Amino acid sequence: MRSLISILDLSVEELDQLIATAKDIIAHPENYWDKCAHKKLATLFYEPSTRTRLSFEAAMLELGGSVLGFSEASSSSASKGESMADTAKILSCYADIMAIRHPKEGAPFVASNNATIPVINAGDGGHNHPTQTLADLLTISREMGRVNDLTIGLCGDLKYGRTVHSLIEAMSRYTGIKFVLISPKELKIPGFIRYNVLEKHGIPYTETDSLEEAMPQLDVLYMTRIQRERFDDPYEYERLKDSYVLTAEKMGLAKEQMCVLHPLPRVNEISVKVDDDPRAAYFRQALNGKYMRMALILKLLEEAKANPIREAIDTSDLEYDRVCQNPKCITQTEQELPQLFRCTDKAADIHRCIYCEQRA
Ligand code: CP
């Protein structure tokens, strides 16, 4: 039995298979109407969501299954102090698969180590959002006709934008990918992406604070919202919130074959006047998310049927002699969790928390 916590839990071959399944679902939906009959998906959402929760629910319903769950922490027993580990054990009694969104980084990972059903990370703090990446990959494939040989611009909040982190992890494993990272200096990508992914694998990337300068070279422009809920200082958010606004005029600088993605919701970083441009793919991207979540649910349930035993985490290279300082890590609120670290760069003596990937 497998869970999906990081997009790196899926090989490139598996990503390609999910894209192929999603395209088959789009072409022949009737073949999938009862694939999950008598199966239940639990959606545990401790943070607000429109697309992720409802597309998961629509996905399960279109597969003939049922859904249960909650959409805010205050209506669950987390509000009485129940731990993520206990919640995962309980939901394993009621459902066949669960999707979790949580403000604390590493919370779905903790759930996956305690559940006896597959767990899907539906977004953990400013860390990862692997199923958004599945939606992004299908969108790029359908819009551009390929997922290789692309220059991808990522614009906005690259520090807290969890969709950006998962997308870079996924696209870095395809051939011919270049990234243009467009952000204010305060919102550059974090170290676990810069060093563990881009630098480690020699992926070409440039950084700029100018969207206009980057536009002409891009095949894909991935716009993001400045993530107000992740800022400790509201004045800093106010100062940075309007850093980038994509307008119809700026679209005039782009290639004719380029496409614009955005995980949504948007605030004002894409003018509504851009919506009518055929290159604006963000509403099609939200629909693609439902098809990819259908493909993912099918895959994880099939695997769980074939092998219902949860794989234990490999503890052979873990270190126990540090304390995670990231206030957004799940270890900050669930203090019974063991502090666990892994050395990610021996030469530079860098150790990262296994829950949130922040440097110790
Ligand atoms: N893209 C995304 O995660 O949207 P929601 O927050 O509405 O789920």
Short mmCIF file of C-alpha atoms and ligand atoms in Angstrom, two decimals:
data_model
loop_
_atom_site.label_atom_id
_atom_site.label_comp_id
_atom_site.label_asym_id
_atom_site.label_seq_id
_atom_site.Cartn_x
_atom_site.Cartn_y
_atom_site.Cartn_z
CA MET A 1 0.00 0.00 0.00
CA ARG A 2 1.30 3.42 -0.93
CA SER A 3 0.42 6.99 -0.09
CA LEU A 4 1.12 10.18 -2.05
CA ILE A 5 2.88 12.65 0.25
CA SER A 6 5.44 14.14 -2.15
CA ILE A 7 5.29 14.18 -5.94
CA LEU A 8 8.64 12.34 -5.72
CA ASP A 9 6.70 9.32 -4.43
CA LEU A 10 5.71 8.78 -8.09
CA SER A 11 8.25 7.88 -10.78
CA VAL A 12 8.20 9.68 -14.13
CA GLU A 13 6.76 6.50 -15.67
CA GLU A 14 3.95 6.55 -13.09
CA LEU A 15 3.27 10.24 -13.77
CA ASP A 16 3.03 9.47 -17.48
CA GLN A 17 0.68 6.54 -16.74
CA LEU A 18 -1.57 8.81 -14.65
CA ILE A 19 -1.68 11.34 -17.50
CA ALA A 20 -2.62 8.53 -19.91
CA THR A 21 -5.36 7.25 -17.57
CA ALA A 22 -6.76 10.77 -17.14
CA LYS A 23 -6.90 11.22 -20.91
CA ASP A 24 -8.71 7.88 -21.22
CA ILE A 25 -11.21 8.98 -18.54
CA ILE A 26 -11.83 12.17 -20.53
CA ALA A 27 -12.39 10.17 -23.74
CA HIS A 28 -14.43 7.31 -22.20
CA PRO A 29 -15.96 8.43 -18.85
CA GLU A 30 -18.59 5.68 -18.99
CA ASN A 31 -15.85 3.05 -18.56
CA TYR A 32 -15.09 4.45 -15.10
CA TRP A 33 -18.56 5.06 -13.66
CA ASP A 34 -18.49 2.13 -11.23
CA LYS A 35 -14.77 1.53 -10.75
CA CYS A 36 -14.98 2.63 -7.09
CA ALA A 37 -18.43 1.30 -6.23
CA HIS A 38 -18.70 0.66 -2.45
CA LYS A 39 -15.43 2.54 -1.80
CA LYS A 40 -15.25 5.63 0.42
CA LEU A 41 -12.96 8.66 0.23
CA ALA A 42 -12.48 10.70 3.42
CA THR A 43 -11.56 14.37 2.95
CA LEU A 44 -9.91 15.86 6.05
CA PHE A 45 -9.49 19.57 5.38
CA TYR A 46 -8.03 21.59 8.26
CA GLU A 47 -7.58 24.58 5.90
CA PRO A 48 -9.94 26.27 3.40
CA SER A 49 -10.23 24.84 -0.11
CA THR A 50 -12.55 25.06 -3.09
CA ARG A 51 -10.85 23.18 -5.93
CA THR A 52 -8.89 20.48 -4.17
CA ARG A 53 -11.60 19.26 -1.80
CA LEU A 54 -14.48 19.51 -4.23
CA SER A 55 -12.54 18.04 -7.17
CA PHE A 56 -11.52 15.11 -4.95
CA GLU A 57 -15.16 14.64 -4.01
CA ALA A 58 -16.36 14.98 -7.62
CA ALA A 59 -13.64 12.54 -8.70
CA MET A 60 -14.78 9.86 -6.22
CA LEU A 61 -18.46 10.38 -7.07
CA GLU A 62 -17.73 10.06 -10.81
CA LEU A 63 -15.97 6.77 -10.06
CA GLY A 64 -19.13 5.47 -8.36
CA GLY A 65 -17.76 5.83 -4.81
CA SER A 66 -18.86 7.84 -1.79
CA VAL A 67 -17.29 10.64 0.25
CA LEU A 68 -17.24 11.68 3.90
CA GLY A 69 -15.19 14.21 5.81
CA PHE A 70 -14.91 17.71 7.21
CA SER A 71 -13.93 21.05 5.71
CA GLU A 72 -12.59 22.87 8.77
CA ALA A 73 -10.55 21.84 11.80
CA SER A 74 -13.10 23.38 14.19
CA SER A 75 -15.70 20.73 13.25
CA SER A 76 -13.31 17.84 13.94
CA SER A 77 -11.89 16.52 17.21
CA ALA A 78 -8.59 18.22 16.35
CA SER A 79 -10.24 21.18 18.11
CA LYS A 80 -10.26 19.06 21.30
CA GLY A 81 -6.58 18.21 20.89
CA GLU A 82 -6.74 14.90 18.97
CA SER A 83 -3.45 14.16 17.25
CA MET A 84 -2.90 13.61 13.52
CA ALA A 85 -1.72 10.08 14.24
CA ASP A 86 -4.89 9.14 16.16
CA THR A 87 -7.11 10.83 13.55
CA ALA A 88 -5.44 8.78 10.80
CA LYS A 89 -6.00 5.54 12.73
CA ILE A 90 -9.68 6.41 13.26
CA LEU A 91 -10.35 7.40 9.64
CA SER A 92 -8.78 4.10 8.56
CA CYS A 93 -11.79 2.44 10.26
CA TYR A 94 -14.33 4.40 8.20
CA ALA A 95 -12.87 4.95 4.72
CA ASP A 96 -10.78 3.23 2.04
CA ILE A 97 -8.59 6.23 1.15
CA MET A 98 -8.15 9.73 2.59
CA ALA A 99 -7.04 13.16 1.37
CA ILE A 100 -5.65 15.59 3.97
CA ARG A 101 -5.00 19.32 3.82
CA HIS A 102 -3.31 20.77 6.88
CA PRO A 103 -1.58 24.07 7.78
CA LYS A 104 1.31 22.26 9.48
CA GLU A 105 4.09 21.01 7.21
CA GLY A 106 4.50 17.24 7.41
CA ALA A 107 1.01 16.51 8.82
CA PRO A 108 -0.05 14.19 5.92
CA PHE A 109 3.29 12.37 6.27
CA VAL A 110 2.50 11.70 9.95
CA ALA A 111 -0.96 10.46 8.92
CA SER A 112 0.54 8.11 6.32
CA ASN A 113 2.78 6.53 8.97
CA ASN A 114 -0.24 5.73 11.14
CA ALA A 115 -3.06 4.97 8.69
CA THR A 116 -3.89 1.53 7.31
CA ILE A 117 -5.35 3.07 4.13
CA PRO A 118 -3.63 5.25 1.46
CA VAL A 119 -3.16 8.91 2.43
CA ILE A 120 -3.01 11.70 -0.14
CA ASN A 121 -1.37 15.03 0.70
CA ALA A 122 -3.86 17.70 -0.44
CA GLY A 123 -1.50 20.53 0.63
CA ASP A 124 0.61 20.88 3.80
CA GLY A 125 1.40 24.45 4.84
CA GLY A 126 3.91 26.11 2.52
CA HIS A 127 5.59 22.77 1.78
CA ASN A 128 4.06 20.54 -0.92
CA HIS A 129 0.89 20.09 -2.98
CA PRO A 130 1.46 17.01 -5.17
CA THR A 131 -2.07 16.59 -6.55
CA GLN A 132 -2.01 20.19 -7.82
CA THR A 133 1.10 19.14 -9.72
CA LEU A 134 -0.85 16.25 -11.26
CA ALA A 135 -3.38 18.82 -12.52
CA ASP A 136 -0.52 21.00 -13.80
CA LEU A 137 1.14 18.11 -15.68
CA LEU A 138 -2.05 17.08 -17.47
CA THR A 139 -2.69 20.73 -18.36
CA ILE A 140 0.81 21.22 -19.78
CA SER A 141 0.49 17.96 -21.72
CA ARG A 142 -2.90 18.91 -23.19
CA GLU A 143 -2.06 22.56 -23.88
CA MET A 144 1.49 22.15 -25.22
CA GLY A 145 1.35 18.58 -26.57
CA ARG A 146 4.41 17.61 -24.48
CA VAL A 147 5.92 17.77 -20.99
CA ASN A 148 9.56 17.83 -22.18
CA ASP A 149 11.64 20.64 -23.75
CA LEU A 150 9.92 23.57 -22.09
CA THR A 151 10.99 26.84 -20.52
CA ILE A 152 8.77 27.31 -17.49
CA GLY A 153 8.42 30.65 -15.72
CA LEU A 154 7.23 30.53 -12.10
CA CYS A 155 6.08 33.92 -10.90
CA GLY A 156 5.08 35.35 -7.50
CA ASP A 157 5.40 33.71 -4.10
CA LEU A 158 8.03 31.04 -4.68
CA LYS A 159 8.86 30.86 -0.96
CA TYR A 160 5.47 29.85 0.45
CA GLY A 161 3.83 28.62 -2.79
CA ARG A 162 3.61 24.87 -2.17
CA THR A 163 2.38 24.24 -5.71
CA VAL A 164 5.62 25.74 -7.06
CA HIS A 165 7.75 23.41 -4.93
CA SER A 166 5.95 20.26 -6.08
CA LEU A 167 5.90 21.39 -9.73
CA ILE A 168 9.68 22.03 -9.74
CA GLU A 169 10.26 18.59 -8.17
CA ALA A 170 8.14 16.95 -10.87
CA MET A 171 9.33 18.87 -13.95
CA SER A 172 13.01 18.57 -12.96
CA ARG A 173 12.81 14.88 -13.85
CA TYR A 174 11.68 15.52 -17.43
CA THR A 175 14.22 16.26 -20.18
CA GLY A 176 14.95 19.68 -21.65
CA ILE A 177 13.33 21.69 -18.83
CA LYS A 178 14.56 25.17 -17.91
CA PHE A 179 13.09 27.31 -15.15
CA VAL A 180 12.84 31.09 -14.92
CA LEU A 181 12.13 32.00 -11.29
CA ILE A 182 10.38 35.37 -11.10
CA SER A 183 9.89 36.78 -7.60
CA PRO A 184 10.76 39.61 -5.25
CA LYS A 185 13.97 38.85 -3.34
CA GLU A 186 11.95 38.22 -0.15
CA LEU A 187 9.96 35.40 -1.80
CA LYS A 188 12.63 33.33 -3.54
CA ILE A 189 12.44 29.52 -3.54
CA PRO A 190 13.44 27.80 -0.28
CA GLY A 191 16.62 25.79 0.22
CA PHE A 192 15.01 22.36 0.03
CA ILE A 193 14.10 23.11 -3.60
CA ARG A 194 17.13 25.21 -4.59
CA TYR A 195 19.77 22.83 -3.18
CA ASN A 196 18.02 19.43 -3.01
CA VAL A 197 16.46 19.64 -6.47
CA LEU A 198 17.82 22.34 -8.82
CA GLU A 199 21.48 22.47 -7.76
CA LYS A 200 21.74 18.77 -6.91
CA HIS A 201 20.49 17.63 -10.32
CA GLY A 202 22.08 20.44 -12.37
CA ILE A 203 18.73 21.77 -13.63
CA PRO A 204 19.17 25.03 -15.59
CA TYR A 205 17.45 27.99 -13.93
CA THR A 206 17.69 31.76 -13.82
CA GLU A 207 16.23 34.23 -11.32
CA THR A 208 14.78 37.66 -12.00
CA ASP A 209 12.34 40.11 -10.43
CA SER A 210 11.01 41.22 -13.85
CA LEU A 211 8.00 39.43 -15.36
CA GLU A 212 8.22 41.63 -18.47
CA GLU A 213 11.83 40.60 -19.14
CA ALA A 214 11.05 36.91 -18.69
CA MET A 215 7.87 36.77 -20.80
CA PRO A 216 9.28 36.40 -24.36
CA GLN A 217 11.27 33.23 -23.56
CA LEU A 218 8.51 31.29 -21.77
CA ASP A 219 6.54 28.26 -23.02
CA VAL A 220 4.61 28.05 -19.75
CA LEU A 221 3.94 30.89 -17.31
CA TYR A 222 2.87 29.64 -13.87
CA MET A 223 1.43 32.56 -11.90
CA THR A 224 0.90 32.28 -8.13
CA ARG A 225 -0.89 34.22 -5.41
CA ILE A 226 1.14 35.88 -2.65
CA GLN A 227 0.22 33.50 0.22
CA ARG A 228 -1.14 35.93 2.83
CA GLU A 229 -1.89 33.14 5.35
CA ARG A 230 1.79 32.11 5.54
CA PHE A 231 3.18 35.57 6.44
CA ASP A 232 4.13 36.23 10.07
CA ASP A 233 4.16 40.00 9.42
CA PRO A 234 0.95 41.44 7.86
CA TYR A 235 2.80 44.64 6.83
CA GLU A 236 5.27 42.57 4.84
CA TYR A 237 2.32 40.94 3.03
CA GLU A 238 0.81 44.37 2.28
CA ARG A 239 4.14 45.55 0.87
CA LEU A 240 4.55 42.51 -1.41
CA LYS A 241 0.99 41.56 -2.33
CA ASP A 242 0.87 43.46 -5.62
CA SER A 243 4.35 42.50 -6.81
CA TYR A 244 3.05 41.07 -10.10
CA VAL A 245 -0.11 41.57 -12.11
CA LEU A 246 -0.43 39.80 -15.46
CA THR A 247 -2.33 42.07 -17.84
CA ALA A 248 -3.50 41.78 -21.45
CA GLU A 249 -0.67 44.21 -22.36
CA LYS A 250 1.96 41.94 -20.80
CA MET A 251 0.47 38.96 -22.67
CA GLY A 252 1.50 40.86 -25.82
CA LEU A 253 5.13 40.10 -24.90
CA ALA A 254 4.55 36.32 -24.83
CA LYS A 255 4.92 33.63 -27.48
CA GLU A 256 1.79 32.76 -29.45
CA GLN A 257 2.06 29.12 -28.31
CA MET A 258 2.66 29.89 -24.63
CA CYS A 259 0.13 28.90 -21.93
CA VAL A 260 -0.69 30.56 -18.60
CA LEU A 261 -1.34 28.36 -15.57
CA HIS A 262 -2.37 29.35 -12.04
CA PRO A 263 -3.34 26.88 -9.28
CA LEU A 264 -6.02 29.37 -8.19
CA PRO A 265 -7.53 31.01 -6.25
CA ARG A 266 -6.28 34.28 -7.77
CA VAL A 267 -6.56 37.58 -5.96
CA ASN A 268 -5.46 40.21 -8.45
CA GLU A 269 -2.28 38.74 -9.96
CA ILE A 270 -4.06 37.95 -13.25
CA SER A 271 -6.36 40.60 -14.69
CA VAL A 272 -9.77 39.16 -15.62
CA LYS A 273 -9.15 40.65 -19.08
CA VAL A 274 -6.57 37.87 -19.62
CA ASP A 275 -9.26 35.19 -19.15
CA ASP A 276 -10.45 35.49 -22.76
CA ASP A 277 -6.96 34.99 -24.17
CA PRO A 278 -6.81 31.43 -25.61
CA ARG A 279 -3.46 30.99 -23.84
CA ALA A 280 -5.14 31.39 -20.42
CA ALA A 281 -5.44 27.74 -19.31
CA TYR A 282 -6.14 28.11 -15.57
CA PHE A 283 -9.83 27.21 -15.64
CA ARG A 284 -9.12 24.19 -17.87
CA GLN A 285 -6.36 23.34 -15.34
CA ALA A 286 -8.94 23.18 -12.51
CA LEU A 287 -11.01 20.72 -14.55
CA ASN A 288 -7.91 18.65 -15.32
CA GLY A 289 -7.38 18.36 -11.56
CA LYS A 290 -10.55 16.30 -11.25
CA TYR A 291 -9.44 13.83 -13.95
CA MET A 292 -5.97 13.41 -12.46
CA ARG A 293 -7.45 12.87 -8.99
CA MET A 294 -9.70 10.18 -10.48
CA ALA A 295 -6.64 8.50 -12.00
CA LEU A 296 -4.75 8.77 -8.69
CA ILE A 297 -7.59 7.35 -6.56
CA LEU A 298 -7.85 4.38 -8.96
CA LYS A 299 -4.12 3.73 -8.83
CA LEU A 300 -3.76 3.94 -5.03
CA LEU A 301 -6.83 1.78 -4.38
CA GLU A 302 -5.65 -0.86 -6.88
CA GLU A 303 -2.24 -0.93 -5.20
CA ALA A 304 -3.81 -1.16 -1.73
CA LYS A 305 -5.92 -4.11 -2.88
CA ALA A 306 -2.88 -5.92 -4.26
CA ASN A 307 -0.72 -5.12 -1.23
CA PRO A 308 -2.65 -3.91 1.86
CA ILE A 309 0.46 -3.67 4.09
CA ARG A 310 1.83 -0.17 4.74
CA GLU A 311 5.53 0.17 3.93
CA ALA A 312 7.57 1.12 7.02
CA ILE A 313 9.81 4.18 6.62
CA ASP A 314 13.51 3.44 6.24
CA THR A 315 15.08 4.61 9.52
CA SER A 316 18.61 3.40 8.77
CA ASP A 317 19.97 6.87 7.90
CA LEU A 318 17.89 8.97 10.30
CA GLU A 319 19.38 11.15 13.04
CA TYR A 320 17.68 11.96 16.35
CA ASP A 321 20.00 14.52 17.90
CA ARG A 322 18.45 17.80 16.74
CA VAL A 323 15.24 19.84 17.17
CA CYS A 324 13.29 21.33 14.23
CA GLN A 325 13.12 25.14 14.51
CA ASN A 326 10.45 25.63 11.82
CA PRO A 327 7.36 27.05 13.62
CA LYS A 328 5.18 25.67 10.79
CA CYS A 329 6.41 22.06 11.24
CA ILE A 330 3.95 19.47 12.58
CA THR A 331 6.49 18.63 15.32
CA GLN A 332 5.80 22.07 16.87
CA THR A 333 2.19 21.20 17.71
CA GLU A 334 2.43 17.41 18.09
CA GLN A 335 5.25 17.20 20.54
CA GLU A 336 5.07 13.43 21.06
CA LEU A 337 6.41 12.98 17.50
CA PRO A 338 10.06 11.90 17.41
CA GLN A 339 12.39 14.57 16.00
CA LEU A 340 13.94 12.93 12.92
CA PHE A 341 16.52 14.34 10.51
CA ARG A 342 18.34 13.18 7.40
CA CYS A 343 21.69 14.43 6.10
CA THR A 344 21.04 15.79 2.60
CA ASP A 345 24.53 17.18 1.89
CA LYS A 346 27.50 15.61 3.68
CA ALA A 347 30.09 18.05 2.30
CA ALA A 348 28.13 21.09 3.49
CA ASP A 349 26.89 19.29 6.67
CA ILE A 350 23.21 20.03 5.89
CA HIS A 351 20.55 18.11 7.81
CA ARG A 352 16.84 18.44 7.14
CA CYS A 353 13.75 17.58 9.20
CA ILE A 354 12.00 14.59 7.60
CA TYR A 355 8.56 16.16 8.19
CA CYS A 356 8.97 19.69 6.79
CA GLU A 357 12.40 19.48 5.03
CA GLN A 358 13.62 22.66 6.73
CA ARG A 359 17.31 22.80 7.60
CA ALA A 360 18.13 21.99 11.23
N1 CP B 1 -5.33 25.05 -6.11
C1 CP B 1 -5.85 24.82 -4.88
O1 CP B 1 -5.25 24.14 -4.03
O2 CP B 1 -7.05 25.44 -4.69
P1 CP B 1 -7.93 25.32 -3.35
O3 CP B 1 -7.14 26.00 -2.24
O4 CP B 1 -9.23 26.01 -3.66
O5 CP B 1 -8.10 23.87 -3.05
#
